[in-house]
Amino acid sequence: MMYEQQQHMRNRMERRKSIEEERLEIVDLSGMSLESLPTPSLSLGTICNLNLSNNNLQSIPESLIARLLNLMILDVHSNQLKSLPNSIGCLSKLKVLNVSGNLIDSLPKTIENCRSLEELNANFNKLMKLPDTIGFELINLKKLCVNSNKLVFLPSSTSHLTSLRVLDARLNCLRSLPTDLENLVNLEVLNVSQNFQYLDTLPYSIGLLINLVELDVSYNKITTLPDSMGCLKKLQKLSVDGNPLTSPPSDVVEQGMHAVREYLSEKMNAGHKSPQKKKSSWVGKLVKYGTFSGNTRHHGTHEDRDGFIMPDYRSIDGLASPRYMGMFSPRRLFSPRTYFTR
């Protein structure tokens, strides 16, 4: 009897949840040249998808955001926003946030409370830093796009975004990357290209990104690729052009990705045999993660070669630019190898 009552209660709760989901609304106010938001004609708690993109909004009221308790998608790209309201931390169900193409110089610390967030697009803003502890809180984040900003560094907590699959931080002022990247076990795409006069090294831990498929470090000041990159077994696309590389040398680079991997792997083996503590500790980690076996000879394939610096390479759709490119300065886009998609 007790089991039947419990089952009956569960069924009622599921039906109620289904009814509530059916009542949720999609509100599209995009492209209406709005300078302020109209008084809503429906309950804000019923909105699950709010599109305010391509308007002239300079701010979003704190009180409005705080009442969007069921919001899962918020799109405010291509406005004139200088900041986001602190009440954005109330959006516990938010999964997608697009604030690209605005004038935002910092994200509110309260964004860390959006723990359901899976995609954050803050491209084409004026961000100089990200919240220090963002990586400790946004544990479900899969895509972080912060290209075309003024970021000098990524917070060390970024390396704790264990669900992250895409990290796009090109066209910034990055001077370095977090040293402990090994926690990004699901990362598939890493783009830190075109941090022109600043980024000159890559951390050795980049070799522990066991699921990395695409890596773009082009147009930086990198002279040496870490030996550990020879262990990136799943890497299919690599772009290193526009760097003053000395290791590997240009004749190796010209032979393609397989030759680069073999060169770096052989170099790592040589370092493993020498009594350098730092290298040895990293080789130990590479062995632990199953990316380094000590073997250097492999038989290359045409597919390996094709995967290296493909001239028709484009980034995954939707990573780079907001809807309208015309509103941004062409000085940010001067490179002929800039990979943007509409």
PDB file of N, CA and C in Angstrom, residues 27-30 49-55 57 60 71-79 81 94 96-100 102 121 322-323:
ATOM      1  N   VAL A  27      10.375  34.211 -25.827  1.00  0.00           N
ATOM      2  CA  VAL A  27      10.125  35.621 -26.120  1.00  0.00           C
ATOM      3  C   VAL A  27      11.261  36.157 -26.982  1.00  0.00           C
ATOM      4  N   ASP A  28      10.910  36.639 -28.184  1.00  0.00           N
ATOM      5  CA  ASP A  28      11.898  37.155 -29.123  1.00  0.00           C
ATOM      6  C   ASP A  28      11.644  38.642 -29.383  1.00  0.00           C
ATOM      7  N   LEU A  29      12.513  39.492 -28.865  1.00  0.00           N
ATOM      8  CA  LEU A  29      12.432  40.939 -29.069  1.00  0.00           C
ATOM      9  C   LEU A  29      13.676  41.439 -29.806  1.00  0.00           C
ATOM     10  N   SER A  30      14.267  40.576 -30.616  1.00  0.00           N
ATOM     11  CA  SER A  30      15.516  40.927 -31.293  1.00  0.00           C
ATOM     12  C   SER A  30      15.266  41.865 -32.472  1.00  0.00           C
ATOM     13  N   ASN A  49      13.171  31.156 -22.739  1.00  0.00           N
ATOM     14  CA  ASN A  49      14.118  31.592 -23.760  1.00  0.00           C
ATOM     15  C   ASN A  49      13.844  33.060 -24.066  1.00  0.00           C
ATOM     16  N   LEU A  50      14.808  33.936 -23.790  1.00  0.00           N
ATOM     17  CA  LEU A  50      14.630  35.372 -23.996  1.00  0.00           C
ATOM     18  C   LEU A  50      15.698  35.885 -24.943  1.00  0.00           C
ATOM     19  N   ASN A  51      15.256  36.436 -26.081  1.00  0.00           N
ATOM     20  CA  ASN A  51      16.175  36.959 -27.092  1.00  0.00           C
ATOM     21  C   ASN A  51      16.017  38.472 -27.194  1.00  0.00           C
ATOM     22  N   LEU A  52      17.026  39.197 -26.749  1.00  0.00           N
ATOM     23  CA  LEU A  52      17.035  40.661 -26.796  1.00  0.00           C
ATOM     24  C   LEU A  52      18.160  41.176 -27.694  1.00  0.00           C
ATOM     25  N   SER A  53      18.645  40.341 -28.586  1.00  0.00           N
ATOM     26  CA  SER A  53      19.816  40.677 -29.395  1.00  0.00           C
ATOM     27  C   SER A  53      19.510  41.739 -30.448  1.00  0.00           C
ATOM     28  N   ASN A  54      20.599  42.365 -30.934  1.00  0.00           N
ATOM     29  CA  ASN A  54      20.514  43.364 -32.004  1.00  0.00           C
ATOM     30  C   ASN A  54      19.552  44.501 -31.682  1.00  0.00           C
ATOM     31  N   ASN A  55      19.724  45.076 -30.501  1.00  0.00           N
ATOM     32  CA  ASN A  55      18.988  46.267 -30.093  1.00  0.00           C
ATOM     33  C   ASN A  55      19.995  47.332 -29.669  1.00  0.00           C
ATOM     34  N   LEU A  57      20.210  48.391 -26.324  1.00  0.00           N
ATOM     35  CA  LEU A  57      20.106  48.371 -24.868  1.00  0.00           C
ATOM     36  C   LEU A  57      21.446  48.710 -24.219  1.00  0.00           C
ATOM     37  N   ILE A  60      20.267  46.254 -18.467  1.00  0.00           N
ATOM     38  CA  ILE A  60      19.129  45.359 -18.233  1.00  0.00           C
ATOM     39  C   ILE A  60      18.771  45.477 -16.759  1.00  0.00           C
ATOM     40  N   LEU A  71      14.404  30.723 -16.718  1.00  0.00           N
ATOM     41  CA  LEU A  71      15.127  31.048 -17.941  1.00  0.00           C
ATOM     42  C   LEU A  71      16.278  30.069 -18.175  1.00  0.00           C
ATOM     43  N   MET A  72      16.339  29.529 -19.398  1.00  0.00           N
ATOM     44  CA  MET A  72      17.398  28.597 -19.769  1.00  0.00           C
ATOM     45  C   MET A  72      18.317  29.159 -20.851  1.00  0.00           C
ATOM     46  N   ILE A  73      17.793  30.089 -21.667  1.00  0.00           N
ATOM     47  CA  ILE A  73      18.592  30.697 -22.732  1.00  0.00           C
ATOM     48  C   ILE A  73      18.400  32.213 -22.693  1.00  0.00           C
ATOM     49  N   LEU A  74      19.499  32.947 -22.598  1.00  0.00           N
ATOM     50  CA  LEU A  74      19.463  34.409 -22.618  1.00  0.00           C
ATOM     51  C   LEU A  74      20.434  34.900 -23.683  1.00  0.00           C
ATOM     52  N   ASP A  75      19.888  35.613 -24.682  1.00  0.00           N
ATOM     53  CA  ASP A  75      20.693  36.120 -25.786  1.00  0.00           C
ATOM     54  C   ASP A  75      20.565  37.639 -25.841  1.00  0.00           C
ATOM     55  N   VAL A  76      21.633  38.331 -25.516  1.00  0.00           N
ATOM     56  CA  VAL A  76      21.638  39.804 -25.556  1.00  0.00           C
ATOM     57  C   VAL A  76      22.777  40.307 -26.439  1.00  0.00           C
ATOM     58  N   HIS A  77      23.202  39.508 -27.415  1.00  0.00           N
ATOM     59  CA  HIS A  77      24.346  39.915 -28.226  1.00  0.00           C
ATOM     60  C   HIS A  77      24.009  41.123 -29.104  1.00  0.00           C
ATOM     61  N   SER A  78      25.063  41.864 -29.444  1.00  0.00           N
ATOM     62  CA  SER A  78      24.954  43.034 -30.312  1.00  0.00           C
ATOM     63  C   SER A  78      24.024  44.101 -29.741  1.00  0.00           C
ATOM     64  N   ASN A  79      24.342  44.553 -28.534  1.00  0.00           N
ATOM     65  CA  ASN A  79      23.690  45.704 -27.914  1.00  0.00           C
ATOM     66  C   ASN A  79      24.782  46.698 -27.506  1.00  0.00           C
ATOM     67  N   LEU A  81      25.546  47.118 -24.100  1.00  0.00           N
ATOM     68  CA  LEU A  81      25.661  46.832 -22.672  1.00  0.00           C
ATOM     69  C   LEU A  81      27.092  47.041 -22.182  1.00  0.00           C
ATOM     70  N   LEU A  94      19.806  28.583 -16.021  1.00  0.00           N
ATOM     71  CA  LEU A  94      20.372  29.110 -17.260  1.00  0.00           C
ATOM     72  C   LEU A  94      21.427  28.159 -17.829  1.00  0.00           C
ATOM     73  N   VAL A  96      22.453  28.600 -21.520  1.00  0.00           N
ATOM     74  CA  VAL A  96      23.152  29.294 -22.604  1.00  0.00           C
ATOM     75  C   VAL A  96      23.076  30.797 -22.370  1.00  0.00           C
ATOM     76  N   LEU A  97      24.233  31.459 -22.362  1.00  0.00           N
ATOM     77  CA  LEU A  97      24.294  32.908 -22.195  1.00  0.00           C
ATOM     78  C   LEU A  97      25.157  33.488 -23.306  1.00  0.00           C
ATOM     79  N   ASN A  98      24.554  34.357 -24.128  1.00  0.00           N
ATOM     80  CA  ASN A  98      25.279  35.006 -25.219  1.00  0.00           C
ATOM     81  C   ASN A  98      25.264  36.510 -24.994  1.00  0.00           C
ATOM     82  N   VAL A  99      26.418  37.060 -24.642  1.00  0.00           N
ATOM     83  CA  VAL A  99      26.544  38.511 -24.413  1.00  0.00           C
ATOM     84  C   VAL A  99      27.555  39.115 -25.385  1.00  0.00           C
ATOM     85  N   SER A 100      27.825  38.450 -26.491  1.00  0.00           N
ATOM     86  CA  SER A 100      28.837  38.905 -27.434  1.00  0.00           C
ATOM     87  C   SER A 100      28.444  40.216 -28.099  1.00  0.00           C
ATOM     88  N   ASN A 102      29.158  43.450 -27.227  1.00  0.00           N
ATOM     89  CA  ASN A 102      28.743  44.544 -26.350  1.00  0.00           C
ATOM     90  C   ASN A 102      29.979  45.325 -25.899  1.00  0.00           C
ATOM     91  N   ASN A 121      29.138  32.750 -24.215  1.00  0.00           N
ATOM     92  CA  ASN A 121      29.738  33.453 -25.340  1.00  0.00           C
ATOM     93  C   ASN A 121      29.867  34.931 -24.975  1.00  0.00           C
ATOM     94  N   PRO A 322      29.578  37.672 -33.480  1.00  0.00           N
ATOM     95  CA  PRO A 322      28.148  37.866 -33.345  1.00  0.00           C
ATOM     96  C   PRO A 322      27.519  38.025 -34.717  1.00  0.00           C
ATOM     97  N   ARG A 323      26.223  38.254 -34.728  1.00  0.00           N
ATOM     98  CA  ARG A 323      25.468  38.187 -35.972  1.00  0.00           C
ATOM     99  C   ARG A 323      25.943  39.187 -37.019  1.00  0.00           C
TER     100      ARG A 323
END
